[in-house]
Each structure stands twice: as C-alpha cells, then as structure tokens.
CSV table of C-alpha atoms in Angstrom, one decimal:
chain,number,residue,atom,x,y,z
A,1,MET,CA,74.6,42.7,-92.1
A,2,ARG,CA,74.8,43.2,-95.8
A,3,LEU,CA,75.4,40.5,-98.3
A,4,THR,CA,78.6,40.6,-100.4
A,5,HIS,CA,77.7,41.2,-104.0
A,6,ALA,CA,80.7,39.9,-105.9
A,7,ALA,CA,78.6,37.7,-108.2
A,8,ILE,CA,76.4,40.4,-109.9
A,9,GLY,CA,76.3,39.4,-113.5
A,10,LEU,CA,77.7,36.0,-112.9
A,11,SER,CA,76.6,33.7,-115.7
A,12,VAL,CA,77.3,30.0,-115.8
A,13,GLY,CA,76.8,28.4,-119.2
A,14,ILE,CA,74.3,25.6,-119.5
A,15,SER,CA,75.0,23.1,-122.3
A,16,LEU,CA,71.9,22.3,-124.3
A,17,LEU,CA,70.5,18.8,-124.1
A,18,GLY,CA,70.3,16.9,-127.3
A,19,SER,CA,71.3,13.8,-129.2
A,20,GLU,CA,74.8,15.2,-129.8
A,21,LEU,CA,75.6,15.1,-126.1
A,22,PRO,CA,77.2,11.8,-124.9
A,23,ALA,CA,75.4,9.9,-122.1
A,24,GLN,CA,77.0,10.8,-118.8
A,25,ASP,CA,77.7,8.3,-116.0
A,26,TRP,CA,76.1,9.4,-112.7
A,27,GLY,CA,79.0,7.6,-111.0
A,28,ASP,CA,78.6,7.1,-107.3
A,29,HIS,CA,75.2,8.7,-106.9
A,30,ARG,CA,75.6,8.9,-103.1
A,31,ALA,CA,78.9,10.8,-103.4
A,32,TYR,CA,77.4,13.9,-104.9
A,33,GLN,CA,74.2,15.9,-104.7
A,34,TYR,CA,74.7,17.1,-108.3
A,35,GLN,CA,77.3,15.9,-110.8
A,36,PHE,CA,77.8,16.5,-114.5
A,37,GLY,CA,81.0,17.0,-116.4
A,38,GLU,CA,83.3,19.2,-114.3
A,39,ILE,CA,80.5,19.9,-111.8
A,40,SER,CA,80.7,17.8,-108.6
A,41,ILE,CA,78.6,19.1,-105.7
A,42,PRO,CA,79.1,17.1,-102.5
A,43,PRO,CA,76.1,16.0,-100.5
A,44,ALA,CA,74.4,18.5,-98.2
A,45,SER,CA,74.9,17.8,-94.5
A,46,ALA,CA,73.8,19.3,-91.2
A,47,ASP,CA,77.5,19.0,-90.2
A,48,GLU,CA,78.8,21.4,-92.8
A,49,PRO,CA,80.4,24.4,-91.1
A,50,ILE,CA,78.8,27.7,-91.0
A,51,ALA,CA,80.4,30.2,-93.4
A,52,GLU,CA,82.5,32.9,-91.8
A,53,ASN,CA,81.0,35.5,-94.1
A,54,LEU,CA,77.9,35.6,-96.1
A,55,SER,CA,78.7,35.1,-99.8
A,56,LEU,CA,76.3,35.7,-102.7
A,57,GLU,CA,78.9,34.4,-105.0
A,58,ARG,CA,79.0,30.9,-103.4
A,59,ALA,CA,75.2,30.8,-103.2
A,60,LEU,CA,74.8,31.7,-106.8
A,61,ALA,CA,77.5,29.3,-108.0
A,62,TYR,CA,75.7,26.5,-106.2
A,63,LEU,CA,72.4,27.4,-107.8
A,64,GLU,CA,73.8,27.8,-111.3
A,65,ASP,CA,75.8,24.6,-111.1
A,66,GLY,CA,73.0,22.6,-109.6
A,67,ALA,CA,70.6,23.7,-112.4
A,68,LYS,CA,73.2,23.0,-115.1
A,69,ALA,CA,74.0,19.5,-113.8
A,70,TRP,CA,70.4,18.5,-113.4
A,71,ALA,CA,69.4,19.9,-116.8
A,72,ASN,CA,72.2,18.1,-118.5
A,73,HIS,CA,72.1,14.8,-116.7
A,74,ARG,CA,68.4,14.3,-115.8
A,75,GLY,CA,67.1,16.4,-118.7
A,76,CYS,CA,63.8,17.4,-117.1
A,77,VAL,CA,62.2,20.4,-115.4
A,78,SER,CA,62.2,19.0,-111.9
A,79,CYS,CA,60.1,20.3,-109.0
A,80,HIS,CA,63.0,20.6,-106.7
A,81,THR,CA,65.7,22.0,-108.9
A,82,THR,CA,65.3,23.2,-112.5
A,83,GLY,CA,61.6,24.0,-112.1
A,84,TRP,CA,62.1,26.5,-109.3
A,85,TYR,CA,65.3,27.8,-110.8
A,86,GLY,CA,63.3,28.5,-114.0
A,87,ILE,CA,60.5,30.3,-112.1
A,88,LEU,CA,62.6,32.4,-109.7
A,89,ARG,CA,66.0,33.0,-111.3
A,90,PRO,CA,64.6,35.4,-113.9
A,91,GLN,CA,63.0,37.4,-111.1
A,92,LEU,CA,66.5,38.0,-109.7
A,93,ALA,CA,67.9,39.3,-113.0
A,94,GLU,CA,67.9,42.9,-111.9
A,95,SER,CA,70.0,42.1,-108.8
A,96,LEU,CA,72.1,39.2,-110.2
A,97,GLY,CA,72.3,39.7,-113.9
A,98,ARG,CA,70.4,37.7,-116.6
A,99,PRO,CA,70.4,33.9,-116.4
A,100,ASP,CA,72.2,32.2,-119.2
A,101,ALA,CA,70.2,32.2,-122.5
A,102,ASP,CA,71.1,28.5,-122.9
A,103,PHE,CA,68.7,27.7,-120.0
A,104,ARG,CA,65.9,29.3,-122.0
A,105,ALA,CA,66.9,27.1,-124.9
A,106,PHE,CA,66.8,24.1,-122.7
A,107,LEU,CA,63.2,25.0,-121.6
A,108,GLU,CA,62.1,25.4,-125.2
A,109,GLU,CA,63.7,22.0,-126.2
A,110,ARG,CA,62.0,20.4,-123.3
A,111,LEU,CA,58.7,21.9,-124.3
A,112,GLN,CA,59.0,20.4,-127.8
A,113,ASP,CA,59.6,17.0,-126.2
A,114,ARG,CA,56.5,17.4,-124.1
A,115,LEU,CA,54.4,18.5,-127.0
A,116,ALA,CA,55.4,15.4,-128.9
A,117,ALA,CA,54.7,13.0,-126.0
A,118,ASP,CA,51.7,10.7,-125.8
A,119,PRO,CA,48.9,12.7,-124.1
A,120,GLU,CA,48.0,9.7,-121.9
A,121,GLU,CA,51.6,9.5,-120.8
A,122,LEU,CA,51.6,13.2,-119.9
A,123,GLN,CA,48.8,12.5,-117.4
A,124,GLN,CA,50.8,10.1,-115.4
A,125,ASP,CA,53.4,10.1,-112.6
A,126,VAL,CA,55.4,13.4,-112.4
A,127,ASN,CA,54.7,14.5,-116.0
A,128,PRO,CA,51.9,17.0,-115.2
A,129,ALA,CA,54.2,18.5,-112.5
A,130,GLU,CA,56.9,19.0,-115.1
A,131,VAL,CA,54.6,20.6,-117.6
A,132,VAL,CA,53.3,23.0,-114.9
A,133,HIS,CA,56.8,24.0,-113.8
A,134,LEU,CA,57.9,24.3,-117.4
A,135,ALA,CA,55.0,26.6,-118.3
A,136,ALA,CA,55.7,28.8,-115.2
A,137,SER,CA,59.4,28.9,-116.0
A,138,LEU,CA,58.8,30.1,-119.6
A,139,ALA,CA,56.2,32.6,-118.3
A,140,SER,CA,58.7,34.0,-115.8
A,141,TRP,CA,61.4,34.4,-118.4
A,142,ASP,CA,58.9,36.3,-120.6
A,143,ALA,CA,57.9,38.6,-117.8
A,144,HIS,CA,61.3,39.4,-116.4
A,145,MET,CA,63.7,39.0,-119.4
A,146,ASP,CA,61.7,40.0,-122.5
A,147,GLY,CA,58.7,41.8,-121.2
A,148,ARG,CA,56.4,40.2,-123.7
A,149,LEU,CA,54.6,36.9,-124.2
A,150,SER,CA,56.4,34.4,-126.4
A,151,PRO,CA,54.7,31.7,-128.6
A,152,GLU,CA,56.5,29.0,-126.5
A,153,THR,CA,54.9,30.2,-123.3
A,154,GLY,CA,51.5,30.3,-125.0
A,155,GLN,CA,52.1,26.7,-126.1
A,156,ALA,CA,53.2,25.6,-122.7
A,157,LEU,CA,50.2,27.1,-120.9
A,158,ALA,CA,47.9,25.5,-123.4
A,159,LEU,CA,49.5,22.2,-122.8
A,160,MET,CA,49.3,22.7,-119.1
A,161,PHE,CA,45.6,23.3,-119.2
A,162,SER,CA,45.1,20.4,-121.5
A,163,LEU,CA,46.3,18.2,-118.6
A,164,GLN,CA,44.0,19.9,-116.0
A,165,ARG,CA,41.6,17.6,-114.1
A,166,ASP,CA,37.9,18.1,-113.9
A,167,ASP,CA,38.3,19.5,-110.4
A,168,GLY,CA,40.6,22.3,-111.6
A,169,ALA,CA,43.9,20.8,-110.3
A,170,TRP,CA,46.5,18.5,-111.8
A,171,HIS,CA,47.6,15.0,-111.0
A,172,SER,CA,50.5,14.9,-108.6
A,173,PRO,CA,52.4,12.0,-106.9
A,174,ASP,CA,51.7,11.8,-103.2
A,175,THR,CA,55.1,10.5,-102.0
A,176,TRP,CA,57.8,13.2,-102.2
A,177,PRO,CA,57.0,16.2,-100.0
A,178,PRO,CA,56.8,19.1,-100.1
A,179,PHE,CA,56.7,19.4,-104.0
A,180,GLU,CA,55.5,16.1,-105.2
A,181,SER,CA,53.0,15.2,-102.5
A,182,ASP,CA,49.7,16.8,-103.3
A,183,ALA,CA,47.7,18.3,-106.2
A,184,TYR,CA,47.1,21.5,-104.1
A,185,GLN,CA,50.7,22.7,-104.1
A,186,LEU,CA,50.9,22.0,-107.8
A,187,ALA,CA,47.8,24.1,-108.5
A,188,THR,CA,49.5,27.0,-106.7
A,189,VAL,CA,52.4,26.8,-109.1
A,190,ALA,CA,50.0,26.7,-112.1
A,191,ALA,CA,48.4,29.9,-110.7
A,192,MET,CA,51.9,31.5,-110.5
A,193,GLY,CA,52.5,30.6,-114.1
A,194,VAL,CA,49.2,32.1,-115.3
A,195,GLY,CA,49.8,35.3,-113.4
A,196,LEU,CA,53.4,35.6,-114.6
A,197,ALA,CA,52.8,35.3,-118.3
A,198,PRO,CA,52.6,38.9,-119.7
A,199,GLY,CA,49.3,39.6,-121.4
A,200,TRP,CA,48.3,35.9,-121.5
A,201,LEU,CA,45.1,36.3,-119.4
A,202,GLU,CA,43.9,39.1,-121.7
A,203,GLN,CA,44.5,36.9,-124.8
A,204,ALA,CA,43.0,33.7,-123.3
A,205,THR,CA,39.5,34.5,-124.7
A,206,SER,CA,38.4,31.1,-125.9
A,207,PRO,CA,35.5,29.7,-123.9
A,208,GLU,CA,37.4,26.6,-123.0
A,209,LEU,CA,40.4,28.4,-121.6
A,210,GLN,CA,38.1,30.8,-119.8
A,211,ARG,CA,36.4,27.8,-118.2
A,212,GLN,CA,39.8,26.2,-117.3
A,213,ILE,CA,41.2,29.3,-115.7
A,214,ALA,CA,38.0,29.8,-113.7
A,215,SER,CA,38.2,26.2,-112.6
A,216,LEU,CA,41.7,26.7,-111.3
A,217,ARG,CA,40.6,29.8,-109.4
A,218,GLU,CA,37.6,28.0,-108.0
A,219,TYR,CA,39.7,25.0,-106.9
A,220,LEU,CA,42.1,27.2,-104.9
A,221,ARG,CA,39.1,29.0,-103.3
A,222,ARG,CA,37.0,26.0,-102.6
A,223,VAL,CA,39.4,23.2,-101.6
A,224,PRO,CA,40.9,23.4,-98.1
A,225,PRO,CA,44.7,23.4,-98.2
A,226,PRO,CA,45.9,20.0,-96.8
A,227,HIS,CA,48.3,21.7,-94.3
A,228,ASP,CA,49.8,25.1,-93.4
A,229,TYR,CA,52.6,24.7,-95.8
A,230,ALA,CA,50.0,24.6,-98.6
A,231,ARG,CA,48.4,27.7,-97.1
A,232,VAL,CA,51.7,29.5,-97.4
A,233,ALA,CA,52.0,28.4,-101.1
A,234,LEU,CA,48.4,29.7,-101.6
A,235,LEU,CA,49.3,33.1,-100.3
A,236,TRP,CA,52.4,33.2,-102.5
A,237,ALA,CA,50.3,32.3,-105.5
A,238,ASP,CA,47.8,35.1,-104.7
A,239,GLY,CA,50.7,37.5,-105.2
A,240,TYR,CA,51.0,36.4,-108.8
A,241,LEU,CA,47.3,35.8,-109.5
A,242,PRO,CA,45.4,38.2,-107.2
A,243,GLY,CA,42.0,37.3,-106.0
A,244,VAL,CA,42.3,33.6,-105.3
A,245,ILE,CA,42.0,34.3,-101.6
A,246,SER,CA,40.0,36.7,-99.5
A,247,ALA,CA,41.5,39.6,-97.5
A,248,ASP,CA,40.5,37.8,-94.3
A,249,THR,CA,42.2,34.6,-95.4
A,250,LYS,CA,45.3,36.5,-96.4
A,251,ARG,CA,45.6,38.1,-93.0
A,252,ASP,CA,45.1,34.7,-91.3
A,253,ILE,CA,47.9,33.1,-93.3
A,254,VAL,CA,50.2,36.0,-92.6
A,255,ARG,CA,49.4,35.6,-88.9
A,256,THR,CA,50.1,31.9,-89.1
A,257,ILE,CA,53.5,32.5,-90.6
A,258,LEU,CA,54.4,35.1,-88.0
A,259,ASP,CA,53.3,32.9,-85.2
A,260,ARG,CA,55.5,30.0,-86.4
A,261,GLN,CA,58.7,32.0,-86.2
A,262,ARG,CA,61.2,30.3,-84.0
A,263,PRO,CA,63.1,32.1,-81.1
A,264,ASP,CA,66.3,32.2,-83.2
A,265,GLY,CA,64.4,34.2,-86.0
A,266,GLY,CA,64.1,31.3,-88.5
A,267,TRP,CA,61.3,29.0,-89.5
A,268,SER,CA,61.1,25.2,-89.8
A,269,ILE,CA,59.3,23.5,-92.6
A,270,ARG,CA,58.4,20.8,-90.1
A,271,SER,CA,56.3,23.3,-88.2
A,272,PHE,CA,53.9,23.7,-91.1
A,273,ALA,CA,52.5,20.2,-91.4
A,274,GLN,CA,52.0,17.2,-89.3
A,275,PRO,CA,53.9,14.1,-90.6
A,276,GLU,CA,50.6,12.4,-91.6
A,277,GLU,CA,49.6,15.4,-93.7
A,278,TRP,CA,52.4,15.2,-96.2
A,279,GLY,CA,51.0,13.3,-99.2
A,280,ARG,CA,49.5,10.1,-98.1
A,281,GLY,CA,51.4,10.1,-94.9
A,282,ASN,CA,54.0,7.6,-96.0
A,283,ARG,CA,56.8,9.6,-94.4
A,284,ALA,CA,55.1,9.9,-91.0
A,285,GLU,CA,57.0,7.2,-89.2
A,286,ARG,CA,60.3,8.5,-90.3
A,287,LEU,CA,59.5,12.1,-89.5
A,288,ARG,CA,58.2,11.3,-86.0
A,289,ALA,CA,61.4,9.3,-85.3
A,290,GLU,CA,63.6,12.4,-85.9
A,291,ALA,CA,65.6,13.4,-82.8
A,292,ASP,CA,64.2,17.0,-82.8
A,293,PHE,CA,60.7,16.1,-83.8
A,294,GLY,CA,59.2,18.0,-80.9
A,295,ASP,CA,61.3,21.1,-81.5
A,296,PRO,CA,62.5,21.1,-85.1
A,297,ALA,CA,65.4,23.4,-86.1
A,298,SER,CA,65.0,26.4,-88.4
A,299,ASP,CA,66.0,25.7,-92.0
A,300,GLY,CA,66.9,27.7,-95.1
A,301,HIS,CA,63.9,26.5,-97.1
A,302,GLN,CA,61.2,27.7,-94.8
A,303,THR,CA,63.0,30.8,-93.5
A,304,GLY,CA,63.6,32.0,-97.0
A,305,LEU,CA,60.0,31.1,-98.1
A,306,ALA,CA,58.5,32.8,-95.1
A,307,VAL,CA,60.3,36.1,-95.8
A,308,VAL,CA,59.5,36.0,-99.5
A,309,VAL,CA,55.8,35.3,-98.9
A,310,LEU,CA,55.4,37.8,-96.1
A,311,THR,CA,56.9,40.6,-98.2
A,312,SER,CA,55.0,39.6,-101.3
A,313,ALA,CA,51.8,39.8,-99.1
A,314,GLY,CA,52.6,43.4,-98.2
A,315,VAL,CA,54.5,42.9,-94.9
A,316,ALA,CA,57.2,45.6,-94.8
A,317,PRO,CA,60.9,44.5,-95.1
A,318,THR,CA,61.4,46.5,-92.0
A,319,HIS,CA,58.9,44.5,-90.0
A,320,PRO,CA,60.7,43.0,-86.9
A,321,ALA,CA,59.8,39.4,-87.8
A,322,VAL,CA,61.1,39.9,-91.4
A,323,GLN,CA,64.3,41.5,-90.1
A,324,ARG,CA,64.9,38.6,-87.7
A,325,GLY,CA,64.4,36.2,-90.5
A,326,VAL,CA,67.0,38.1,-92.6
A,327,GLU,CA,69.4,38.1,-89.7
A,328,TRP,CA,68.9,34.3,-89.3
A,329,LEU,CA,69.8,33.9,-93.0
A,330,THR,CA,72.9,36.1,-92.7
A,331,ARG,CA,74.1,33.9,-89.8
A,332,ASN,CA,73.4,30.5,-91.2
A,333,GLN,CA,74.8,30.1,-94.7
A,334,ARG,CA,77.2,27.1,-95.0
A,335,GLU,CA,80.7,27.1,-96.4
A,336,SER,CA,79.5,25.6,-99.7
A,337,GLY,CA,77.1,28.5,-100.3
A,338,ARG,CA,74.0,26.5,-99.3
A,339,TRP,CA,71.6,26.9,-96.4
A,340,TRP,CA,70.9,23.5,-94.8
A,341,THR,CA,67.4,22.0,-94.9
A,342,LYS,CA,66.9,18.3,-94.0
A,343,SER,CA,65.0,16.3,-96.5
A,344,LEU,CA,61.5,15.2,-95.6
A,345,ASN,CA,62.1,12.0,-97.6
A,346,THR,CA,65.5,10.4,-97.5
A,347,GLU,CA,68.9,10.6,-95.8
A,348,THR,CA,70.8,10.8,-99.1
A,349,TRP,CA,70.6,13.8,-101.3
A,350,HIS,CA,68.6,16.4,-99.4
A,351,PHE,CA,67.6,18.1,-102.7
A,352,ILE,CA,65.4,20.5,-100.7
A,353,THR,CA,68.6,22.3,-99.9
A,354,TYR,CA,68.4,23.7,-103.5
A,355,THR,CA,65.2,25.7,-102.8
A,356,GLY,CA,66.6,26.0,-99.3
A,357,THR,CA,69.3,28.2,-100.9
A,358,LEU,CA,67.2,29.7,-103.7
A,359,TYR,CA,64.5,30.9,-101.4
A,360,PRO,CA,67.0,32.7,-99.1
A,361,VAL,CA,68.6,34.5,-102.0
A,362,MET,CA,65.0,35.6,-103.1
A,363,ALA,CA,64.4,36.7,-99.5
A,364,LEU,CA,67.5,38.8,-99.4
A,365,ALA,CA,66.5,40.4,-102.6
A,366,ALA,CA,63.0,41.0,-101.4
A,367,THR,CA,64.3,42.8,-98.4
A,368,ASN,CA,66.9,44.9,-100.2
A,369,SER,CA,69.7,43.0,-98.6
A,370,LEU,CA,71.7,42.2,-101.7
A,371,ALA,CA,73.3,45.6,-102.0
A,372,SER,CA,77.1,46.0,-101.6
A,373,PRO,CA,78.1,47.3,-98.2
C-alpha cells in the first residue's frame, strides 16, 4: 500500500517566542495533548478508530501543530516533541518540503537563552537534555537545509560539550522513560548531533574538544547499554557517527530487533526493556500491572523506530521483516493522523505518540513508501 502524498510542501507557520507574545492559558490540561491559540489536539487514546486510508497529510498536520503548540506554550526544546521534530523534520525535507523557517528562528532564540543561563543551572534537571537536543536540531537543519555549518550550531555544540560529564555522558533525569530516564540514551543523541553537523568534526581541532569527542565515543563503546532499547539507540547513533560500535555488535543489535518483531509485523517498546530497567525502576509497578504485560501490543513508536534503524544499518527496504513493519504502519494509523503508543509514565497525555507518529513517517520515507500511487 502506498501512502497518499497530499501534504508535500505543507508548511505550518510557527510563531516565534518572545516577550511580545502574551502568556497563554493552558486551560484544561487534561482535555488536550497539545494546545496553543487555534491549535487544540485532543488526547491520544487506544480507543481512537483506525483510519480508513493512510494519510500523510493528517500525520504531518499533527506533527507540525504539535511542535508549534509546544514551542509557543512551553518554549523549550523538549525530548519528546520539539527536540525530535528538530532533529528529524529537516531530514524529511526532500519528501515533505522544507520545515518552516520560523522553527529555525525558535531554535536560535532558545540557544541565546541557554547561552545566557547560569552554567550551574544548565547542569541540572532536564537542562543538559535540552541543550543536547537543541544542538542536534541545529546540526540537522544545517546538514539538510543549508548544507553548511552555521555559527549557531558551532555555539550549540560547544555549549553541549561544556556540560559533558567526566565519564563522557551528560546528566539526565531518571524518571521519564524512554527519553528522560538515563544518560546513555542522551549520549546517543549527542553523537547524532556531532555526526550531523556538516564539517564540524574537521573543524573541532582544539585539544579540549578532541578530548571531549573521544570521551563521548569511549563512553558509548565502554559502558553497557542499560537495556535493549538503548542498544537500538546506539545502533541508530552509529549511523550518524560511524565507528562507535563494532561490526559484530552491529549485527547482534540488528538480530535483536528482528527477533523482537511481533506476529502482526509490528514492534512493542515494552519488549525492549524490563520495567525495572527504565531509569531507576520507578515505573516498574505500574508497567507490570498493565493488562497486556505478558504480551504487549505493537505500537507506532517502536515499529517506526525499528524500521528506521534497520534500514539505517543497511538492512534492505525489501527485507521481509522491514516490509512487514511497513505493512503494519499502513494498517494502523488512527483517524487523527497519529499512531498509538501507550505512555510508559502516565495515563494522561501519552506524549510518546508524537515520536510514535514521527518515527513512522521517517520509516515510510526510509523505505520509499511516501511516493504517490
């Protein structure tokens, strides 16, 4: 089945953040997943009907509106929404058209805010994660939009490495899996940013930067991933910064992904870590109490991620497992344009449906499934 391609070139404007914008009332925060101005995206739900036909237009509208609402209301480069939009949306430009230039301006404005922040504050809470995703987002824009390194990306990468810990990773909260639950996953995003920035590695000749880059590489080689989800992230990062894993490790991770495919052709994020392995295990009791704990359903997040990572690792788009994954994606989009993924954390917003939609779109692009019929 081919994906309808009505949204090529679709661009949704993103208003810049700034003091001139009035404060917005989040309203009933449980009534919407994303809300700002005229954007009101209802909560994601497992009960939402399956779409009759696969629609790129609805998927892209959800992604654009979600990023716009989060950027304007929350004003940060978040791990679950604007961070991954910033990293991956430029990579879809050839298929979907350029992202709105206002989003780049938002990234630059956020960079200036982070550069002016107290260095000690930047080492705390989610601040290192925001800087890492910000740097990777700017690097991706440079690579896929402009084809050259910008001063802003250089500044962001320098700021990112100024926050690096002695062990080569970055501080991360350990409470909000999968993105804000361990330093390992965040280090893989940092590696993606380093690899994406055009020409930056060749220009990073100072002894201190050379030491920091080597420390990141060594961390990813030396420290065991905390679970198989992190191993998938490691394989993905190796596609951007080659050489962080051996050929044997690469083959082993590919085999793990293939072995975890479910009978319906999809993958489940819950099959890639034991509940106690996420962060400090604070979600374990909740996850073990889920009705389908012993046989978790396929979801958009892990199915899209599996297809993207397999193809980036050299598995052919025509491989039977990849094709079965694509077929699952074509059958399981919801009417809102999203693909459902149940949160590992709460029963409220299910923000993981954002990457649970972005990754499927990336997967369809990676397998040449975005073409018009």
